[in-house]
Amino acid sequence: GVPITIRQLVKTYGSYRALDALDLDIAGGEFLTLLGPSGSGKSTLLMAIAGFIRPDSGLLQFGATDVTRLEPHKRNIGVVFQNYALFPHMTVAQNVAYPLKLRNADKARIDERVRWALALVKLDGFGDRSIHQLSGGQRQRVALARAVVFEPSVLLMDEPLSALDKKLREHMQIEIRRLHETLGVTTIYVTHDQREALTMSDRIAVINHGRFAQIGAPKALYEKP
Ligand code: ADP
Ligand code: ADP
């Protein structure tokens, strides 16, 4: 995974600074969680990194590349949303193959990569299923497979587990962490759940009103000497 550099990133809505001159350095392969209450700016920051939101000013770099003005599809990022955002009229395999088709991969490569990604999320043999036949947990696995099938250099997840019940959520936390370790992809994970952040992260960036309140390893943030 590539390191990410964020400098003085600003995004305003009217007179409100949703991102208030943020600075952040994320190491290559790191799992960083953005933790904060609703409305604190987590999604805005994630979507700015993805390129779906244009910041007013500031710098965003993946490795040595300035991506601040680059289109989302040129950033080599995988994104997982809370509501899965799968294509309901496509099969599981077609959903996972979609990013590869956009990239004009040939059929043999698509077949091989889709098989690989479905095995990674433990959905071997589910390729021909329709999305309607899947449970919530399985749909989120498909979304994960689709996000990593093209080997992105950055993986972005916006509250991916919040639609799942508690037991399944805890199971998927472990699965996502394992997937991160397997792939070594730089990962930014958004949640408002402190326990989830503590369980999964290398580092946590606590955000409030578009500013970082603190940034550090889970232990450094929550264990008082
Ligand atoms: P979070 O993801 O932490 O819940 P958001 O990044 O979605 O927070 O929102 C941060 C702030 O920006 C909030 O005050 C929200 O109301 C505001 N905001 C987000 N999107 C828009 C928008 N499209 N138009 C106006 N205000 C917005
Ligand atoms: P769903 O309920 O949506 O089918 P999952 O397929 O993710 O969700 O799994 C449901 C439960 O089954 C999980 O909480 C977990 O305990 C168990 N489970 C699923 N897949 C595996 C697996 N490959 N290995 C071990 N346990 C699994």
PDB file of C-alpha atoms and ligand atoms in Angstrom:
ATOM      1  CA  GLY A   1       0.000   0.000   0.000  1.00  0.00           C
ATOM      2  CA  VAL A   2       1.074   3.578  -0.675  1.00  0.00           C
ATOM      3  CA  PRO A   3       1.661   6.191   2.035  1.00  0.00           C
ATOM      4  CA  ILE A   4      -0.832   9.063   2.067  1.00  0.00           C
ATOM      5  CA  THR A   5       0.021  12.684   2.774  1.00  0.00           C
ATOM      6  CA  ILE A   6      -2.691  15.211   3.626  1.00  0.00           C
ATOM      7  CA  ARG A   7      -1.798  18.890   4.056  1.00  0.00           C
ATOM      8  CA  GLN A   8      -4.069  21.761   5.092  1.00  0.00           C
ATOM      9  CA  LEU A   9      -7.130  20.119   3.568  1.00  0.00           C
ATOM     10  CA  VAL A  10     -10.177  22.407   3.640  1.00  0.00           C
ATOM     11  CA  LYS A  11     -13.768  21.688   2.598  1.00  0.00           C
ATOM     12  CA  THR A  12     -16.517  24.187   3.340  1.00  0.00           C
ATOM     13  CA  TYR A  13     -20.290  23.923   3.032  1.00  0.00           C
ATOM     14  CA  GLY A  14     -21.489  27.513   2.994  1.00  0.00           C
ATOM     15  CA  SER A  15     -19.666  29.107   5.908  1.00  0.00           C
ATOM     16  CA  TYR A  16     -19.170  25.771   7.734  1.00  0.00           C
ATOM     17  CA  ARG A  17     -15.727  24.173   7.603  1.00  0.00           C
ATOM     18  CA  ALA A  18     -16.466  20.438   7.359  1.00  0.00           C
ATOM     19  CA  LEU A  19     -12.685  19.885   6.990  1.00  0.00           C
ATOM     20  CA  ASP A  20     -10.775  22.562   8.852  1.00  0.00           C
ATOM     21  CA  ALA A  21      -7.206  22.558   7.463  1.00  0.00           C
ATOM     22  CA  LEU A  22      -6.379  18.901   8.197  1.00  0.00           C
ATOM     23  CA  ASP A  23      -2.831  17.521   8.231  1.00  0.00           C
ATOM     24  CA  LEU A  24      -2.276  13.755   8.305  1.00  0.00           C
ATOM     25  CA  ASP A  25       0.423  11.271   7.318  1.00  0.00           C
ATOM     26  CA  ILE A  26      -0.610   7.654   6.825  1.00  0.00           C
ATOM     27  CA  ALA A  27       2.094   5.012   6.423  1.00  0.00           C
ATOM     28  CA  GLY A  28       2.059   2.543   3.519  1.00  0.00           C
ATOM     29  CA  GLY A  29       0.058  -0.518   4.615  1.00  0.00           C
ATOM     30  CA  GLU A  30      -1.309   1.139   7.738  1.00  0.00           C
ATOM     31  CA  PHE A  31      -4.845   0.553   9.058  1.00  0.00           C
ATOM     32  CA  LEU A  32      -6.041   3.986  10.199  1.00  0.00           C
ATOM     33  CA  THR A  33      -9.480   4.583  11.648  1.00  0.00           C
ATOM     34  CA  LEU A  34     -11.337   7.900  11.557  1.00  0.00           C
ATOM     35  CA  LEU A  35     -13.385   7.985  14.746  1.00  0.00           C
ATOM     36  CA  GLY A  36     -15.870  10.701  15.591  1.00  0.00           C
ATOM     37  CA  PRO A  37     -19.521  11.516  16.234  1.00  0.00           C
ATOM     38  CA  SER A  38     -22.085  12.005  13.495  1.00  0.00           C
ATOM     39  CA  GLY A  39     -21.415  15.207  11.566  1.00  0.00           C
ATOM     40  CA  SER A  40     -17.736  15.450  12.598  1.00  0.00           C
ATOM     41  CA  GLY A  41     -16.408  15.227   9.034  1.00  0.00           C
ATOM     42  CA  LYS A  42     -15.434  11.549   8.707  1.00  0.00           C
ATOM     43  CA  SER A  43     -17.279  10.871   5.455  1.00  0.00           C
ATOM     44  CA  THR A  44     -16.252  14.193   3.972  1.00  0.00           C
ATOM     45  CA  LEU A  45     -12.585  13.368   4.559  1.00  0.00           C
ATOM     46  CA  LEU A  46     -12.972   9.832   3.199  1.00  0.00           C
ATOM     47  CA  MET A  47     -14.821  11.061   0.092  1.00  0.00           C
ATOM     48  CA  ALA A  48     -12.185  13.751  -0.462  1.00  0.00           C
ATOM     49  CA  ILE A  49      -9.488  11.065  -0.360  1.00  0.00           C
ATOM     50  CA  ALA A  50     -11.568   9.008  -2.814  1.00  0.00           C
ATOM     51  CA  GLY A  51     -11.990  12.029  -5.087  1.00  0.00           C
ATOM     52  CA  PHE A  52     -15.811  12.082  -4.928  1.00  0.00           C
ATOM     53  CA  ILE A  53     -15.594  15.444  -3.116  1.00  0.00           C
ATOM     54  CA  ARG A  54     -13.382  18.301  -4.306  1.00  0.00           C
ATOM     55  CA  PRO A  55     -11.622  20.072  -1.427  1.00  0.00           C
ATOM     56  CA  ASP A  56     -11.555  23.895  -1.527  1.00  0.00           C
ATOM     57  CA  SER A  57      -7.823  23.891  -0.879  1.00  0.00           C
ATOM     58  CA  GLY A  58      -4.976  21.780   0.437  1.00  0.00           C
ATOM     59  CA  LEU A  59      -2.896  18.877  -0.814  1.00  0.00           C
ATOM     60  CA  LEU A  60      -3.511  15.155  -1.109  1.00  0.00           C
ATOM     61  CA  GLN A  61      -0.696  12.821  -2.126  1.00  0.00           C
ATOM     62  CA  PHE A  62      -0.523   9.043  -2.688  1.00  0.00           C
ATOM     63  CA  GLY A  63       3.174   8.208  -2.460  1.00  0.00           C
ATOM     64  CA  ALA A  64       4.936  10.837  -4.564  1.00  0.00           C
ATOM     65  CA  THR A  65       1.849  11.458  -6.726  1.00  0.00           C
ATOM     66  CA  ASP A  66      -0.274  14.582  -6.212  1.00  0.00           C
ATOM     67  CA  VAL A  67      -3.830  13.255  -6.560  1.00  0.00           C
ATOM     68  CA  THR A  68      -5.617  16.407  -5.361  1.00  0.00           C
ATOM     69  CA  ARG A  69      -7.141  17.041  -8.787  1.00  0.00           C
ATOM     70  CA  LEU A  70      -7.188  13.474 -10.080  1.00  0.00           C
ATOM     71  CA  GLU A  71     -10.483  11.790 -11.039  1.00  0.00           C
ATOM     72  CA  PRO A  72     -11.623   9.032  -8.618  1.00  0.00           C
ATOM     73  CA  HIS A  73     -11.143   6.234 -11.185  1.00  0.00           C
ATOM     74  CA  LYS A  74      -7.499   7.256 -11.653  1.00  0.00           C
ATOM     75  CA  ARG A  75      -6.650   7.011  -7.947  1.00  0.00           C
ATOM     76  CA  ASN A  76      -6.547   3.178  -7.740  1.00  0.00           C
ATOM     77  CA  ILE A  77      -8.748   3.101  -4.643  1.00  0.00           C
ATOM     78  CA  GLY A  78     -11.235   0.498  -3.468  1.00  0.00           C
ATOM     79  CA  VAL A  79     -14.282   1.837  -1.617  1.00  0.00           C
ATOM     80  CA  VAL A  80     -16.774   0.016   0.609  1.00  0.00           C
ATOM     81  CA  PHE A  81     -19.953   1.825   1.640  1.00  0.00           C
ATOM     82  CA  GLN A  82     -22.316   1.198   4.543  1.00  0.00           C
ATOM     83  CA  ASN A  83     -25.211   0.335   2.207  1.00  0.00           C
ATOM     84  CA  TYR A  84     -23.000  -2.030   0.102  1.00  0.00           C
ATOM     85  CA  ALA A  85     -23.908  -0.203  -3.145  1.00  0.00           C
ATOM     86  CA  LEU A  86     -23.981  -3.461  -5.106  1.00  0.00           C
ATOM     87  CA  PHE A  87     -25.678  -3.749  -8.496  1.00  0.00           C
ATOM     88  CA  PRO A  88     -28.872  -5.696  -7.692  1.00  0.00           C
ATOM     89  CA  HIS A  89     -29.496  -6.891 -11.258  1.00  0.00           C
ATOM     90  CA  MET A  90     -26.028  -8.474 -11.531  1.00  0.00           C
ATOM     91  CA  THR A  91     -24.797 -11.764 -10.076  1.00  0.00           C
ATOM     92  CA  VAL A  92     -22.139 -11.885  -7.369  1.00  0.00           C
ATOM     93  CA  ALA A  93     -19.411 -12.586  -9.954  1.00  0.00           C
ATOM     94  CA  GLN A  94     -20.614  -9.769 -12.238  1.00  0.00           C
ATOM     95  CA  ASN A  95     -20.515  -7.333  -9.329  1.00  0.00           C
ATOM     96  CA  VAL A  96     -16.972  -8.336  -8.415  1.00  0.00           C
ATOM     97  CA  ALA A  97     -15.858  -8.326 -12.074  1.00  0.00           C
ATOM     98  CA  TYR A  98     -17.194  -4.804 -12.655  1.00  0.00           C
ATOM     99  CA  PRO A  99     -14.051  -2.805 -11.690  1.00  0.00           C
ATOM    100  CA  LEU A 100     -11.941  -5.098 -13.903  1.00  0.00           C
ATOM    101  CA  LYS A 101     -14.253  -4.551 -16.886  1.00  0.00           C
ATOM    102  CA  LEU A 102     -13.936  -0.794 -16.365  1.00  0.00           C
ATOM    103  CA  ARG A 103     -10.181  -1.333 -16.592  1.00  0.00           C
ATOM    104  CA  ASN A 104     -10.557  -3.428 -19.777  1.00  0.00           C
ATOM    105  CA  ALA A 105      -9.042  -6.583 -18.283  1.00  0.00           C
ATOM    106  CA  ASP A 106      -9.289  -9.655 -20.529  1.00  0.00           C
ATOM    107  CA  LYS A 107     -11.688 -12.497 -19.760  1.00  0.00           C
ATOM    108  CA  ALA A 108      -9.079 -14.953 -18.478  1.00  0.00           C
ATOM    109  CA  ARG A 109      -7.706 -12.383 -16.060  1.00  0.00           C
ATOM    110  CA  ILE A 110     -11.200 -11.381 -14.904  1.00  0.00           C
ATOM    111  CA  ASP A 111     -12.135 -15.016 -14.194  1.00  0.00           C
ATOM    112  CA  GLU A 112      -8.933 -15.568 -12.261  1.00  0.00           C
ATOM    113  CA  ARG A 113      -9.218 -12.354 -10.223  1.00  0.00           C
ATOM    114  CA  VAL A 114     -12.913 -12.864  -9.393  1.00  0.00           C
ATOM    115  CA  ARG A 115     -12.198 -16.404  -8.162  1.00  0.00           C
ATOM    116  CA  TRP A 116      -9.330 -15.049  -6.062  1.00  0.00           C
ATOM    117  CA  ALA A 117     -11.409 -12.237  -4.533  1.00  0.00           C
ATOM    118  CA  LEU A 118     -14.387 -14.492  -3.729  1.00  0.00           C
ATOM    119  CA  ALA A 119     -12.053 -16.988  -2.026  1.00  0.00           C
ATOM    120  CA  LEU A 120     -10.494 -14.128  -0.045  1.00  0.00           C
ATOM    121  CA  VAL A 121     -13.878 -13.183   1.449  1.00  0.00           C
ATOM    122  CA  LYS A 122     -14.898 -16.853   1.863  1.00  0.00           C
ATOM    123  CA  LEU A 123     -17.556 -16.809  -0.841  1.00  0.00           C
ATOM    124  CA  ASP A 124     -16.093 -19.540  -3.062  1.00  0.00           C
ATOM    125  CA  GLY A 125     -18.861 -20.994  -5.181  1.00  0.00           C
ATOM    126  CA  PHE A 126     -21.185 -17.988  -4.751  1.00  0.00           C
ATOM    127  CA  GLY A 127     -20.359 -16.418  -8.129  1.00  0.00           C
ATOM    128  CA  ASP A 128     -23.621 -17.313  -9.865  1.00  0.00           C
ATOM    129  CA  ARG A 129     -25.898 -16.252  -6.994  1.00  0.00           C
ATOM    130  CA  SER A 130     -28.122 -13.248  -7.310  1.00  0.00           C
ATOM    131  CA  ILE A 131     -27.598 -10.425  -4.809  1.00  0.00           C
ATOM    132  CA  HIS A 132     -31.197 -10.888  -3.614  1.00  0.00           C
ATOM    133  CA  GLN A 133     -30.334 -14.388  -2.377  1.00  0.00           C
ATOM    134  CA  LEU A 134     -27.637 -13.107  -0.020  1.00  0.00           C
ATOM    135  CA  SER A 135     -27.780 -12.105   3.633  1.00  0.00           C
ATOM    136  CA  GLY A 136     -26.491  -8.741   4.826  1.00  0.00           C
ATOM    137  CA  GLY A 137     -23.155 -10.193   5.898  1.00  0.00           C
ATOM    138  CA  GLN A 138     -22.688 -11.923   2.569  1.00  0.00           C
ATOM    139  CA  ARG A 139     -23.524  -8.734   0.657  1.00  0.00           C
ATOM    140  CA  GLN A 140     -20.872  -6.855   2.579  1.00  0.00           C
ATOM    141  CA  ARG A 141     -18.385  -9.619   1.695  1.00  0.00           C
ATOM    142  CA  VAL A 142     -19.246  -9.147  -1.997  1.00  0.00           C
ATOM    143  CA  ALA A 143     -18.690  -5.393  -1.590  1.00  0.00           C
ATOM    144  CA  LEU A 144     -15.302  -6.120  -0.020  1.00  0.00           C
ATOM    145  CA  ALA A 145     -14.357  -8.498  -2.848  1.00  0.00           C
ATOM    146  CA  ARG A 146     -15.341  -5.870  -5.430  1.00  0.00           C
ATOM    147  CA  ALA A 147     -13.266  -3.239  -3.610  1.00  0.00           C
ATOM    148  CA  VAL A 148     -10.050  -5.293  -3.604  1.00  0.00           C
ATOM    149  CA  VAL A 149     -10.314  -7.350  -6.819  1.00  0.00           C
ATOM    150  CA  PHE A 150      -8.129  -4.940  -8.834  1.00  0.00           C
ATOM    151  CA  GLU A 151      -5.487  -4.698  -6.088  1.00  0.00           C
ATOM    152  CA  PRO A 152      -6.051  -1.076  -5.109  1.00  0.00           C
ATOM    153  CA  SER A 153      -3.223   0.785  -3.393  1.00  0.00           C
ATOM    154  CA  VAL A 154      -5.715   2.328  -0.953  1.00  0.00           C
ATOM    155  CA  LEU A 155      -8.838   0.791   0.608  1.00  0.00           C
ATOM    156  CA  LEU A 156     -11.513   3.138   2.005  1.00  0.00           C
ATOM    157  CA  MET A 157     -14.395   1.914   4.163  1.00  0.00           C
ATOM    158  CA  ASP A 158     -17.255   4.092   5.384  1.00  0.00           C
ATOM    159  CA  GLU A 159     -19.020   2.439   8.354  1.00  0.00           C
ATOM    160  CA  PRO A 160     -19.086  -0.866   6.443  1.00  0.00           C
ATOM    161  CA  LEU A 161     -20.506  -2.911   9.328  1.00  0.00           C
ATOM    162  CA  SER A 162     -23.101  -0.593  10.820  1.00  0.00           C
ATOM    163  CA  ALA A 163     -26.030  -2.315   9.076  1.00  0.00           C
ATOM    164  CA  LEU A 164     -25.091  -5.697  10.595  1.00  0.00           C
ATOM    165  CA  ASP A 165     -26.109  -7.146  13.940  1.00  0.00           C
ATOM    166  CA  LYS A 166     -23.612  -7.236  16.832  1.00  0.00           C
ATOM    167  CA  LYS A 167     -22.393 -10.829  16.511  1.00  0.00           C
ATOM    168  CA  LEU A 168     -21.890 -10.632  12.767  1.00  0.00           C
ATOM    169  CA  ARG A 169     -20.230  -7.227  13.151  1.00  0.00           C
ATOM    170  CA  GLU A 170     -17.638  -8.641  15.542  1.00  0.00           C
ATOM    171  CA  HIS A 171     -16.991 -11.546  13.172  1.00  0.00           C
ATOM    172  CA  MET A 172     -16.569  -9.200  10.211  1.00  0.00           C
ATOM    173  CA  GLN A 173     -14.188  -6.952  12.183  1.00  0.00           C
ATOM    174  CA  ILE A 174     -11.829  -9.908  12.458  1.00  0.00           C
ATOM    175  CA  GLU A 175     -12.361 -10.794   8.784  1.00  0.00           C
ATOM    176  CA  ILE A 176     -11.596  -7.259   7.594  1.00  0.00           C
ATOM    177  CA  ARG A 177      -8.512  -7.058   9.766  1.00  0.00           C
ATOM    178  CA  ARG A 178      -7.325 -10.421   8.373  1.00  0.00           C
ATOM    179  CA  LEU A 179      -7.998  -9.256   4.817  1.00  0.00           C
ATOM    180  CA  HIS A 180      -5.973  -6.103   5.512  1.00  0.00           C
ATOM    181  CA  GLU A 181      -3.046  -8.154   6.794  1.00  0.00           C
ATOM    182  CA  THR A 182      -3.187 -10.467   3.763  1.00  0.00           C
ATOM    183  CA  LEU A 183      -3.239  -7.612   1.252  1.00  0.00           C
ATOM    184  CA  GLY A 184      -1.053  -5.034   3.029  1.00  0.00           C
ATOM    185  CA  VAL A 185      -3.212  -2.321   1.478  1.00  0.00           C
ATOM    186  CA  THR A 186      -3.239   1.141   3.092  1.00  0.00           C
ATOM    187  CA  THR A 187      -6.654   1.256   4.741  1.00  0.00           C
ATOM    188  CA  ILE A 188      -8.796   4.096   6.078  1.00  0.00           C
ATOM    189  CA  TYR A 189     -11.803   2.960   8.053  1.00  0.00           C
ATOM    190  CA  VAL A 190     -14.618   5.230   9.225  1.00  0.00           C
ATOM    191  CA  THR A 191     -16.645   4.461  12.321  1.00  0.00           C
ATOM    192  CA  HIS A 192     -18.399   6.175  15.222  1.00  0.00           C
ATOM    193  CA  ASP A 193     -17.937   3.012  17.321  1.00  0.00           C
ATOM    194  CA  GLN A 194     -15.041   3.409  19.751  1.00  0.00           C
ATOM    195  CA  ARG A 195     -14.773  -0.324  20.497  1.00  0.00           C
ATOM    196  CA  GLU A 196     -14.603  -1.117  16.798  1.00  0.00           C
ATOM    197  CA  ALA A 197     -11.830   1.447  16.368  1.00  0.00           C
ATOM    198  CA  LEU A 198      -9.874   0.009  19.307  1.00  0.00           C
ATOM    199  CA  THR A 199     -10.181  -3.563  18.011  1.00  0.00           C
ATOM    200  CA  MET A 200      -9.185  -2.973  14.413  1.00  0.00           C
ATOM    201  CA  SER A 201      -6.787  -0.061  14.087  1.00  0.00           C
ATOM    202  CA  ASP A 202      -3.055   0.477  13.931  1.00  0.00           C
ATOM    203  CA  ARG A 203      -3.862   4.126  14.650  1.00  0.00           C
ATOM    204  CA  ILE A 204      -6.987   6.112  15.403  1.00  0.00           C
ATOM    205  CA  ALA A 205      -7.555   9.705  14.307  1.00  0.00           C
ATOM    206  CA  VAL A 206     -10.280  11.222  16.473  1.00  0.00           C
ATOM    207  CA  ILE A 207     -12.113  13.896  14.498  1.00  0.00           C
ATOM    208  CA  ASN A 208     -14.486  16.572  15.775  1.00  0.00           C
ATOM    209  CA  HIS A 209     -15.896  19.586  13.914  1.00  0.00           C
ATOM    210  CA  GLY A 210     -13.510  18.946  11.013  1.00  0.00           C
ATOM    211  CA  ARG A 211     -10.372  18.881  13.156  1.00  0.00           C
ATOM    212  CA  PHE A 212      -8.278  16.104  14.653  1.00  0.00           C
ATOM    213  CA  ALA A 213      -8.686  16.074  18.433  1.00  0.00           C
ATOM    214  CA  GLN A 214      -5.960  13.415  18.778  1.00  0.00           C
ATOM    215  CA  ILE A 215      -4.133  10.868  16.642  1.00  0.00           C
ATOM    216  CA  GLY A 216      -2.364   7.799  17.981  1.00  0.00           C
ATOM    217  CA  ALA A 217      -2.219   4.043  18.534  1.00  0.00           C
ATOM    218  CA  PRO A 218      -5.242   2.641  20.426  1.00  0.00           C
ATOM    219  CA  LYS A 219      -3.132   2.140  23.566  1.00  0.00           C
ATOM    220  CA  ALA A 220      -1.676   5.630  23.522  1.00  0.00           C
ATOM    221  CA  LEU A 221      -5.142   7.145  23.181  1.00  0.00           C
ATOM    222  CA  TYR A 222      -7.046   5.250  25.822  1.00  0.00           C
ATOM    223  CA  GLU A 223      -4.626   3.878  28.444  1.00  0.00           C
ATOM    224  CA  LYS A 224      -3.731   6.419  31.061  1.00  0.00           C
ATOM    225  CA  PRO A 225      -0.380   5.815  32.790  1.00  0.00           C
TER     226      PRO A 225
HETATM  227  P1  ADP B   1     -19.715  12.341   9.462  1.00  0.00           P
HETATM  228  O1  ADP B   1     -19.300  11.446   8.344  1.00  0.00           O
HETATM  229  O2  ADP B   1     -18.691  12.441  10.536  1.00  0.00           O
HETATM  230  O3  ADP B   1     -21.068  12.014  10.021  1.00  0.00           O
HETATM  231  P2  ADP B   1     -19.915  14.348   7.393  1.00  0.00           P
HETATM  232  O4  ADP B   1     -18.561  14.365   6.812  1.00  0.00           O
HETATM  233  O5  ADP B   1     -20.971  13.607   6.671  1.00  0.00           O
HETATM  234  O6  ADP B   1     -19.835  13.823   8.895  1.00  0.00           O
HETATM  235  O7  ADP B   1     -20.418  15.830   7.599  1.00  0.00           O
HETATM  236  C1  ADP B   1     -19.617  16.833   8.191  1.00  0.00           C
HETATM  237  C2  ADP B   1     -20.397  18.144   8.245  1.00  0.00           C
HETATM  238  O8  ADP B   1     -20.609  18.628   6.941  1.00  0.00           O
HETATM  239  C3  ADP B   1     -21.774  18.007   8.885  1.00  0.00           C
HETATM  240  O9  ADP B   1     -22.020  19.159   9.645  1.00  0.00           O
HETATM  241  C4  ADP B   1     -22.698  17.909   7.698  1.00  0.00           C
HETATM  242  O10 ADP B   1     -23.961  18.437   8.032  1.00  0.00           O
HETATM  243  C5  ADP B   1     -21.998  18.788   6.676  1.00  0.00           C
HETATM  244  N1  ADP B   1     -22.260  18.338   5.300  1.00  0.00           N
HETATM  245  C6  ADP B   1     -21.877  17.153   4.757  1.00  0.00           C
HETATM  246  N2  ADP B   1     -22.259  17.066   3.477  1.00  0.00           N
HETATM  247  C7  ADP B   1     -22.888  18.237   3.198  1.00  0.00           C
HETATM  248  C8  ADP B   1     -23.515  18.757   2.028  1.00  0.00           C
HETATM  249  N3  ADP B   1     -23.536  18.081   0.864  1.00  0.00           N
HETATM  250  N4  ADP B   1     -24.058  19.987   2.107  1.00  0.00           N
HETATM  251  C9  ADP B   1     -24.023  20.684   3.241  1.00  0.00           C
HETATM  252  N5  ADP B   1     -23.463  20.244   4.377  1.00  0.00           N
HETATM  253  C10 ADP B   1     -22.896  19.045   4.358  1.00  0.00           C
HETATM  254  P1  ADP B   2     -24.404 -14.396   6.970  1.00  0.00           P
HETATM  255  O1  ADP B   2     -25.120 -14.561   8.259  1.00  0.00           O
HETATM  256  O2  ADP B   2     -24.751 -13.148   6.309  1.00  0.00           O
HETATM  257  O3  ADP B   2     -24.381 -15.610   6.124  1.00  0.00           O
HETATM  258  P2  ADP B   2     -21.583 -14.749   7.185  1.00  0.00           P
HETATM  259  O4  ADP B   2     -21.540 -15.641   6.009  1.00  0.00           O
HETATM  260  O5  ADP B   2     -20.551 -13.701   7.241  1.00  0.00           O
HETATM  261  O6  ADP B   2     -22.932 -14.019   7.336  1.00  0.00           O
HETATM  262  O7  ADP B   2     -21.434 -15.596   8.505  1.00  0.00           O
HETATM  263  C1  ADP B   2     -22.429 -15.768   9.503  1.00  0.00           C
HETATM  264  C2  ADP B   2     -21.778 -16.454  10.673  1.00  0.00           C
HETATM  265  O8  ADP B   2     -21.262 -17.709  10.264  1.00  0.00           O
HETATM  266  C3  ADP B   2     -20.602 -15.681  11.192  1.00  0.00           C
HETATM  267  O9  ADP B   2     -20.939 -14.876  12.297  1.00  0.00           O
HETATM  268  C4  ADP B   2     -19.601 -16.732  11.552  1.00  0.00           C
HETATM  269  O10 ADP B   2     -19.714 -17.081  12.911  1.00  0.00           O
HETATM  270  C5  ADP B   2     -19.937 -17.890  10.702  1.00  0.00           C
HETATM  271  N1  ADP B   2     -19.046 -18.024   9.535  1.00  0.00           N
HETATM  272  C6  ADP B   2     -19.284 -17.589   8.282  1.00  0.00           C
HETATM  273  N2  ADP B   2     -18.301 -17.892   7.440  1.00  0.00           N
HETATM  274  C7  ADP B   2     -17.391 -18.544   8.174  1.00  0.00           C
HETATM  275  C8  ADP B   2     -16.151 -19.130   7.868  1.00  0.00           C
HETATM  276  N3  ADP B   2     -15.639 -19.122   6.640  1.00  0.00           N
HETATM  277  N4  ADP B   2     -15.462 -19.687   8.860  1.00  0.00           N
HETATM  278  C9  ADP B   2     -15.978 -19.716  10.092  1.00  0.00           C
HETATM  279  N5  ADP B   2     -17.163 -19.204  10.440  1.00  0.00           N
HETATM  280  C10 ADP B   2     -17.857 -18.625   9.504  1.00  0.00           C
END
